[in-house]
CSV table of C-alpha atoms in Angstrom, one decimal:
chain,number,residue,atom,x,y,z
A,2,MET,CA,18.7,27.3,16.1
A,3,SER,CA,16.7,24.3,17.3
A,4,LYS,CA,18.3,20.9,16.8
A,5,THR,CA,14.9,19.2,16.7
A,6,ASN,CA,12.9,18.7,13.5
A,7,PRO,CA,9.3,19.9,13.5
A,8,GLY,CA,8.7,18.3,10.1
A,9,ASN,CA,7.8,20.1,6.8
A,10,PHE,CA,4.6,22.0,6.4
A,11,PHE,CA,2.9,22.7,3.1
A,12,GLU,CA,4.7,25.9,2.4
A,13,ASP,CA,8.1,24.2,2.9
A,14,PHE,CA,7.7,22.1,-0.3
A,15,THR,CA,8.8,23.2,-3.7
A,16,LEU,CA,8.1,21.7,-7.1
A,17,GLY,CA,11.1,19.5,-8.1
A,18,GLN,CA,12.5,19.3,-4.6
A,19,VAL,CA,14.4,16.1,-4.0
A,20,ILE,CA,14.6,14.7,-0.4
A,21,GLU,CA,17.0,12.0,0.7
A,22,HIS,CA,15.3,10.3,3.6
A,23,ALA,CA,16.9,8.9,6.7
A,24,THR,CA,17.6,6.2,7.8
A,25,PRO,CA,18.4,3.0,5.8
A,26,ARG,CA,16.5,0.0,7.2
A,27,THR,CA,17.6,-3.6,6.9
A,28,VAL,CA,14.9,-6.2,6.4
A,29,THR,CA,15.1,-9.2,8.8
A,30,ASP,CA,13.2,-12.4,9.4
A,31,GLY,CA,11.9,-10.6,12.5
A,32,ASP,CA,9.9,-8.4,10.1
A,33,ARG,CA,8.4,-11.5,8.5
A,34,ALA,CA,7.4,-12.9,11.9
A,35,LEU,CA,5.9,-9.7,13.2
A,36,TYR,CA,4.0,-9.2,9.9
A,37,GLY,CA,2.5,-12.6,10.4
A,38,ALA,CA,1.6,-11.7,14.0
A,39,LEU,CA,-0.1,-8.4,13.0
A,40,TYR,CA,-2.0,-9.6,9.9
A,41,PRO,CA,-3.7,-13.0,9.2
A,42,THR,CA,-1.5,-13.6,6.1
A,43,ARG,CA,-1.2,-17.2,4.8
A,44,PHE,CA,0.2,-16.8,1.2
A,45,ALA,CA,2.5,-19.7,0.5
A,46,VAL,CA,5.5,-17.9,-1.1
A,47,PRO,CA,6.4,-15.6,1.8
A,48,SER,CA,5.3,-18.3,4.4
A,49,SER,CA,7.4,-21.2,3.2
A,50,ALA,CA,11.0,-21.2,2.1
A,51,ALA,CA,10.5,-24.6,0.5
A,52,PHE,CA,7.4,-23.4,-1.5
A,53,ALA,CA,9.2,-20.3,-2.6
A,54,ALA,CA,12.2,-22.4,-3.8
A,55,SER,CA,9.8,-24.7,-5.7
A,56,VAL,CA,8.6,-21.7,-7.8
A,57,GLY,CA,12.1,-20.4,-8.4
A,58,LEU,CA,12.5,-17.9,-5.6
A,59,ASP,CA,15.4,-18.8,-3.4
A,60,PRO,CA,16.0,-17.2,-0.9
A,61,ALA,CA,12.4,-16.8,0.1
A,62,PRO,CA,11.1,-13.3,-0.2
A,63,VAL,CA,9.1,-11.4,2.4
A,64,GLU,CA,5.7,-10.0,1.6
A,65,GLU,CA,5.9,-7.2,-0.9
A,66,LEU,CA,4.0,-5.0,1.6
A,67,ILE,CA,6.7,-5.3,4.1
A,68,ALA,CA,9.1,-3.6,1.7
A,69,PHE,CA,6.4,-1.0,0.9
A,70,HIS,CA,5.8,-0.2,4.6
A,71,ILE,CA,9.5,0.1,5.3
A,72,ALA,CA,10.2,2.3,2.3
A,73,PHE,CA,7.0,4.4,3.0
A,74,GLY,CA,8.0,4.8,6.6
A,75,LYS,CA,11.2,6.5,5.6
A,76,THR,CA,9.3,9.2,3.8
A,77,VAL,CA,7.0,10.1,6.7
A,78,PRO,CA,9.3,12.5,8.7
A,79,ASP,CA,10.0,14.6,5.7
A,80,VAL,CA,6.7,14.4,3.8
A,81,SER,CA,3.8,13.6,6.1
A,82,LEU,CA,4.8,14.2,9.7
A,83,ASN,CA,2.3,17.1,9.7
A,84,ALA,CA,-0.2,15.4,7.5
A,85,VAL,CA,-4.0,15.5,7.9
A,86,ALA,CA,-4.3,12.3,5.9
A,87,ASN,CA,-2.5,10.2,3.3
A,88,LEU,CA,-4.9,10.4,0.3
A,89,GLY,CA,-3.8,7.9,-2.4
A,90,TYR,CA,-1.2,6.0,-4.4
A,91,ALA,CA,-0.4,5.4,-8.0
A,92,GLU,CA,2.2,3.8,-10.3
A,93,CYS,CA,3.7,1.6,-7.7
A,94,ARG,CA,6.0,-1.1,-9.1
A,95,PHE,CA,7.9,-3.8,-7.2
A,96,HIS,CA,11.1,-4.3,-9.1
A,97,ARG,CA,12.3,-7.5,-7.4
A,98,PRO,CA,11.5,-9.7,-4.4
A,99,ILE,CA,12.9,-8.4,-1.1
A,100,VAL,CA,14.7,-10.9,1.1
A,101,ALA,CA,16.0,-10.8,4.7
A,102,GLY,CA,19.3,-9.0,4.7
A,103,ASP,CA,18.3,-6.4,2.1
A,104,THR,CA,18.7,-2.8,3.2
A,105,LEU,CA,16.3,-0.2,1.8
A,106,SER,CA,16.9,3.5,1.4
A,107,THR,CA,14.3,6.0,0.0
A,108,ARG,CA,14.4,9.3,-1.8
A,109,SER,CA,11.4,11.4,-3.0
A,110,GLU,CA,10.8,14.1,-5.5
A,111,VAL,CA,8.0,16.6,-5.2
A,112,ILE,CA,6.0,16.4,-8.4
A,113,GLY,CA,2.9,18.4,-7.5
A,114,LEU,CA,1.5,21.0,-5.1
A,115,LYS,CA,-2.0,22.3,-4.7
A,116,GLN,CA,-3.3,24.5,-1.8
A,117,ASN,CA,-6.8,23.6,-0.6
A,118,SER,CA,-9.5,26.2,-0.7
A,119,ASN,CA,-9.6,26.5,3.1
A,120,GLY,CA,-6.1,28.0,3.0
A,121,ARG,CA,-5.1,25.9,6.0
A,122,THR,CA,-3.9,22.8,4.2
A,123,GLY,CA,-2.5,21.7,0.9
A,124,VAL,CA,-1.9,18.5,-1.1
A,125,VAL,CA,1.7,17.5,-1.8
A,126,TYR,CA,2.4,14.9,-4.5
A,127,VAL,CA,5.7,13.0,-4.4
A,128,ARG,CA,7.3,10.2,-6.3
A,129,SER,CA,9.4,8.0,-4.1
A,130,THR,CA,12.0,5.4,-5.0
A,131,ALA,CA,13.5,2.8,-2.7
A,132,THR,CA,16.9,1.3,-3.5
A,133,ASP,CA,18.7,-1.7,-2.0
A,134,GLN,CA,22.2,-1.9,-0.6
A,135,HIS,CA,23.6,-2.2,-4.2
A,136,GLY,CA,21.9,1.0,-5.3
A,137,GLU,CA,19.3,-1.0,-7.4
A,138,VAL,CA,15.7,0.0,-7.5
A,139,ALA,CA,13.6,-2.2,-5.3
A,140,LEU,CA,10.2,-0.4,-5.6
A,141,GLU,CA,8.8,3.0,-6.7
A,142,TRP,CA,5.5,4.7,-6.2
A,143,ALA,CA,3.7,8.1,-6.3
A,144,ARG,CA,1.5,9.3,-3.5
A,145,TRP,CA,-0.3,12.4,-2.5
A,146,VAL,CA,-0.9,13.6,1.1
A,147,MET,CA,-2.8,16.5,2.7
A,148,VAL,CA,-0.5,18.5,4.9
A,149,HIS,CA,-1.1,21.4,7.3
A,150,LYS,CA,0.2,24.8,6.6
A,151,ARG,CA,2.4,26.4,9.3
A,152,ASP,CA,1.1,29.9,8.4
A,153,GLN,CA,-2.3,30.3,6.9
A,154,ASP,CA,-1.3,33.6,5.4
A,155,ALA,CA,1.7,32.1,3.5
A,156,PRO,CA,1.2,32.6,-0.3
A,157,ALA,CA,-0.1,29.6,-2.2
A,158,PRO,CA,2.2,28.2,-4.9
A,159,GLU,CA,1.0,27.9,-8.5
A,160,PRO,CA,-1.1,24.7,-8.4
A,161,VAL,CA,0.5,21.7,-10.2
A,162,VAL,CA,-1.3,18.4,-10.3
A,163,PRO,CA,0.7,15.7,-12.0
A,164,GLU,CA,-0.8,13.3,-14.5
A,165,LEU,CA,-0.5,9.8,-13.2
A,166,ALA,CA,-1.4,6.7,-15.0
A,167,LYS,CA,-4.8,5.2,-14.0
A,168,ALA,CA,-3.3,1.8,-14.3
A,169,LEU,CA,0.0,0.1,-15.3
A,170,SER,CA,-0.2,-2.3,-18.2
A,171,VAL,CA,1.0,-5.9,-17.9
A,172,ASP,CA,4.1,-4.9,-20.0
A,173,ASP,CA,5.0,-2.5,-17.2
A,174,LEU,CA,5.2,-5.3,-14.6
A,175,VAL,CA,8.6,-6.6,-13.5
A,176,ILE,CA,8.4,-10.4,-13.3
A,177,PRO,CA,10.8,-11.8,-10.7
A,178,ALA,CA,13.8,-13.5,-12.4
A,179,GLY,CA,13.4,-17.3,-12.3
A,180,LEU,CA,9.7,-17.3,-11.3
A,181,ASP,CA,8.1,-20.5,-12.6
A,182,PHE,CA,4.6,-21.7,-11.7
A,183,SER,CA,4.7,-24.8,-14.0
A,184,ASP,CA,5.0,-27.3,-11.2
A,185,TYR,CA,2.8,-25.3,-8.7
A,186,ASP,CA,1.7,-27.2,-5.6
A,187,PHE,CA,-2.0,-26.2,-5.3
A,188,ALA,CA,-2.5,-28.4,-2.2
A,189,ALA,CA,0.3,-26.6,-0.3
A,190,ALA,CA,-1.0,-23.2,-1.4
A,191,GLY,CA,-4.5,-23.9,0.0
A,192,GLU,CA,-6.8,-23.4,-3.0
A,193,THR,CA,-7.2,-25.0,-6.5
A,194,HIS,CA,-8.2,-21.8,-8.3
A,195,ARG,CA,-5.9,-20.7,-11.1
A,196,PHE,CA,-5.8,-18.0,-13.7
A,197,ASP,CA,-8.5,-19.5,-16.0
A,198,ASP,CA,-10.9,-19.9,-13.1
A,199,TYR,CA,-11.3,-16.1,-12.7
A,200,GLU,CA,-13.4,-14.0,-15.0
A,201,VAL,CA,-13.3,-10.2,-15.5
A,202,GLY,CA,-16.1,-8.6,-13.6
A,203,GLU,CA,-16.2,-11.4,-11.0
A,204,ARG,CA,-16.5,-10.3,-7.4
A,205,ILE,CA,-15.3,-12.3,-4.4
A,206,ASP,CA,-16.5,-11.8,-0.8
A,207,HIS,CA,-13.6,-12.8,1.4
A,208,VAL,CA,-16.0,-13.4,4.3
A,209,ASP,CA,-13.7,-13.0,7.3
A,210,GLY,CA,-13.3,-9.9,9.4
A,211,VAL,CA,-10.7,-8.6,11.9
A,212,THR,CA,-11.4,-5.9,14.5
A,213,LEU,CA,-8.6,-3.3,14.6
A,214,SER,CA,-6.9,-2.7,17.9
A,215,GLU,CA,-4.9,0.2,19.3
A,216,SER,CA,-2.0,-2.1,20.4
A,217,GLU,CA,-1.5,-3.8,17.0
A,218,HIS,CA,-1.7,-0.5,15.1
A,219,MET,CA,0.8,1.2,17.4
A,220,MET,CA,3.1,-1.8,17.1
A,221,ALA,CA,2.8,-1.8,13.3
A,222,THR,CA,3.5,1.9,12.9
A,223,ARG,CA,6.6,1.6,15.1
A,224,LEU,CA,7.7,-1.4,13.3
A,225,TRP,CA,7.6,0.5,10.0
A,226,GLN,CA,9.1,3.6,11.7
A,227,ASN,CA,6.1,5.6,10.6
A,228,THR,CA,6.2,8.8,12.8
A,229,ALA,CA,3.1,10.6,11.6
A,230,LYS,CA,1.6,12.4,14.6
A,231,VAL,CA,-2.0,11.4,13.8
A,232,HIS,CA,-1.1,7.7,14.4
A,233,PHE,CA,0.4,8.2,17.8
A,234,ASN,CA,-0.7,11.4,19.5
A,235,VAL,CA,-4.3,11.9,20.6
A,236,GLU,CA,-3.7,15.6,20.6
A,237,ALA,CA,-2.9,15.7,16.9
A,238,ARG,CA,-6.6,15.4,15.8
A,239,PRO,CA,-9.6,17.5,17.1
A,240,ASP,CA,-11.5,14.3,17.8
A,241,GLY,CA,-8.8,13.0,20.1
A,242,GLN,CA,-8.5,9.7,18.2
A,243,ARG,CA,-5.5,8.0,16.8
A,244,LEU,CA,-5.9,7.5,13.0
A,245,ILE,CA,-5.2,4.0,11.8
A,246,TYR,CA,-2.3,4.0,9.3
A,247,GLY,CA,-3.7,3.4,5.9
A,248,GLY,CA,-1.1,0.8,5.1
A,249,HIS,CA,-2.3,-1.2,8.1
A,250,VAL,CA,-5.7,-1.4,6.5
A,251,ILE,CA,-4.1,-2.4,3.1
A,252,SER,CA,-2.2,-5.2,4.8
A,253,MET,CA,-5.2,-6.4,6.7
A,254,ALA,CA,-7.4,-6.5,3.6
A,255,ARG,CA,-4.6,-8.2,1.5
A,256,ALA,CA,-4.3,-10.9,4.2
A,257,LEU,CA,-8.1,-11.4,4.3
A,258,SER,CA,-8.2,-11.8,0.5
A,259,PHE,CA,-6.4,-15.1,1.0
A,260,ASN,CA,-9.9,-16.7,1.3
A,261,GLY,CA,-10.7,-16.8,-2.4
A,262,LEU,CA,-7.4,-15.5,-3.8
A,263,ALA,CA,-4.9,-17.8,-2.0
A,264,ASN,CA,-3.0,-18.2,-5.3
A,265,ALA,CA,-2.6,-14.5,-5.9
A,266,GLN,CA,0.9,-15.1,-4.6
A,267,LEU,CA,2.9,-12.0,-5.5
A,268,VAL,CA,1.9,-8.3,-5.7
A,269,SER,CA,3.6,-7.0,-8.8
A,270,ALA,CA,2.2,-3.5,-8.9
A,271,ILE,CA,-0.3,-1.1,-7.3
A,272,ASN,CA,-2.1,0.9,-10.0
A,273,ALA,CA,-4.0,3.2,-7.7
A,274,GLY,CA,-5.2,3.4,-4.2
A,275,SER,CA,-7.5,5.6,-2.1
A,276,HIS,CA,-8.1,5.7,1.6
A,277,THR,CA,-11.7,6.7,1.3
A,278,ALA,CA,-12.6,7.1,4.9
A,279,PRO,CA,-10.7,7.1,8.2
A,280,ALA,CA,-10.4,3.9,10.3
A,281,PHE,CA,-10.0,3.7,14.1
A,282,ALA,CA,-9.5,1.1,16.7
A,283,GLY,CA,-12.6,-0.9,17.3
A,284,ASP,CA,-13.6,-0.9,13.6
A,285,THR,CA,-14.0,-4.4,12.1
A,286,VAL,CA,-12.5,-4.6,8.7
A,287,TYR,CA,-13.8,-6.9,6.0
A,288,ALA,CA,-12.7,-7.2,2.3
A,289,TRP,CA,-14.0,-8.1,-1.1
A,290,SER,CA,-12.3,-8.2,-4.5
A,291,GLU,CA,-13.2,-7.6,-8.1
A,292,VAL,CA,-11.4,-9.0,-11.1
A,293,LEU,CA,-10.7,-6.0,-13.4
A,294,ASP,CA,-8.4,-7.5,-16.0
A,295,LYS,CA,-6.4,-10.6,-16.9
A,296,ALA,CA,-3.2,-11.0,-18.9
A,297,GLU,CA,-0.6,-13.6,-19.8
A,298,THR,CA,3.1,-13.0,-18.9
A,299,SER,CA,6.3,-14.3,-20.3
A,300,ALA,CA,7.1,-16.4,-17.2
A,301,PRO,CA,6.4,-20.1,-17.4
A,302,GLY,CA,3.0,-20.9,-15.9
A,303,VAL,CA,2.4,-17.4,-14.6
A,304,GLY,CA,-0.6,-15.2,-15.3
A,305,ALA,CA,-1.5,-11.8,-14.0
A,306,LEU,CA,-4.8,-10.7,-12.5
A,307,ARG,CA,-5.7,-7.0,-12.1
A,308,LEU,CA,-7.7,-6.9,-8.9
A,309,ARG,CA,-9.7,-4.3,-7.0
A,310,LEU,CA,-9.3,-4.9,-3.3
A,311,VAL,CA,-12.0,-3.1,-1.2
A,312,ALA,CA,-11.8,-2.9,2.6
A,313,THR,CA,-15.0,-2.0,4.4
A,314,LYS,CA,-16.0,-1.2,8.0
A,315,GLY,CA,-18.5,-3.9,8.6
A,316,ARG,CA,-19.3,-6.6,6.1
A,317,ASP,CA,-21.1,-5.6,2.9
A,318,GLU,CA,-22.4,-8.8,1.3
A,319,SER,CA,-23.7,-6.7,-1.6
A,320,MET,CA,-20.1,-5.6,-2.4
A,321,THR,CA,-21.2,-2.1,-3.3
A,322,LEU,CA,-18.3,0.3,-4.1
A,323,ARG,CA,-20.2,3.4,-5.0
A,324,THR,CA,-23.7,4.8,-4.6
A,325,GLU,CA,-25.9,6.1,-7.5
A,326,ASP,CA,-24.3,9.5,-7.2
A,327,GLN,CA,-20.9,7.9,-7.7
A,328,LYS,CA,-19.7,8.6,-4.1
A,329,TYR,CA,-18.1,5.8,-2.2
A,330,ALA,CA,-20.6,3.7,-0.4
A,331,PRO,CA,-20.9,4.1,3.4
A,332,GLY,CA,-18.4,1.9,5.1
A,333,VAL,CA,-15.8,1.7,2.3
A,334,LEU,CA,-12.3,2.3,3.8
A,335,LEU,CA,-10.0,1.4,1.0
A,336,ASP,CA,-10.2,1.1,-2.8
A,337,LEU,CA,-6.9,-0.5,-4.0
A,338,ASP,CA,-6.2,-1.5,-7.7
A,339,TYR,CA,-3.3,-3.9,-8.1
A,340,TRP,CA,-1.7,-6.6,-10.2
A,341,ALA,CA,-1.1,-10.0,-8.7
A,342,LEU,CA,0.8,-13.0,-10.2
A,343,VAL,CA,-1.1,-16.3,-10.2
A,344,PRO,CA,-0.5,-19.8,-11.6
A,345,ARG,CA,-2.0,-20.6,-15.0
């Protein structure tokens, strides 16, 4: 018997299967520094320990997406090593801020399976939960991924597509203990815009763009221990190109959103997300946002904005999401629906 792991193919998954993922990963301040080197992020809470302490978060948390990338990376060898592409996310909640020294472990449950009509691939739906060193839930999410079959003639399972919420309500959000924006320092944060300055339906062009590079993407996927073949091996795709990890695009777009949403300090939940087109080195990523909803929270001085974050290949000043036939507009790479906590 081989001692090496070729990864799971579509027919290896069963409904209700629970997978304990190796290996636990401790978050360090090195992750914070490398995240800032990879993405042009400037949000004050993860950037400044003094600012974080001034709003009730001490020790200072790292970016929520650092925790997401680490926890997600744990799932790859078991869920998406043989993936064609990661397709989307839903029902992602961040249960508490993650700080340097926290150790994350991840487990997943298969909640849906559906073979594609071509008989060569299928979609696997999983719900993943990351816990800290105390066994407490740090974050949870659902995702679905297209996976190759090992044997095209293997029988297809009975299709099961889980019902996932289109969006979490504000009551589903977990507000960090002690968070208080009552004495928020707008000058230090970089913008004066607060909760009441944003209107539902408003769109914000974040203006700036960043060209993706092979070296940064390869560093990022290694940093998050994401071993999916399509990100590293030019032989894994017929076109001979390395596919940019979708999370890399998410973090790039989130960092770019600082220009216009600098006070959207904390990502509380990701309602839904779709990687609508592949991205490759050499593509220049821009971003724009739409305010989908607003809600008050119980935390002093804290409001919640539900935002749509759209990443595009090339700048689209018209900020068009879909064409008349309801297909995604050319150039759209990412459609991400999330809740962010902002000062009131």
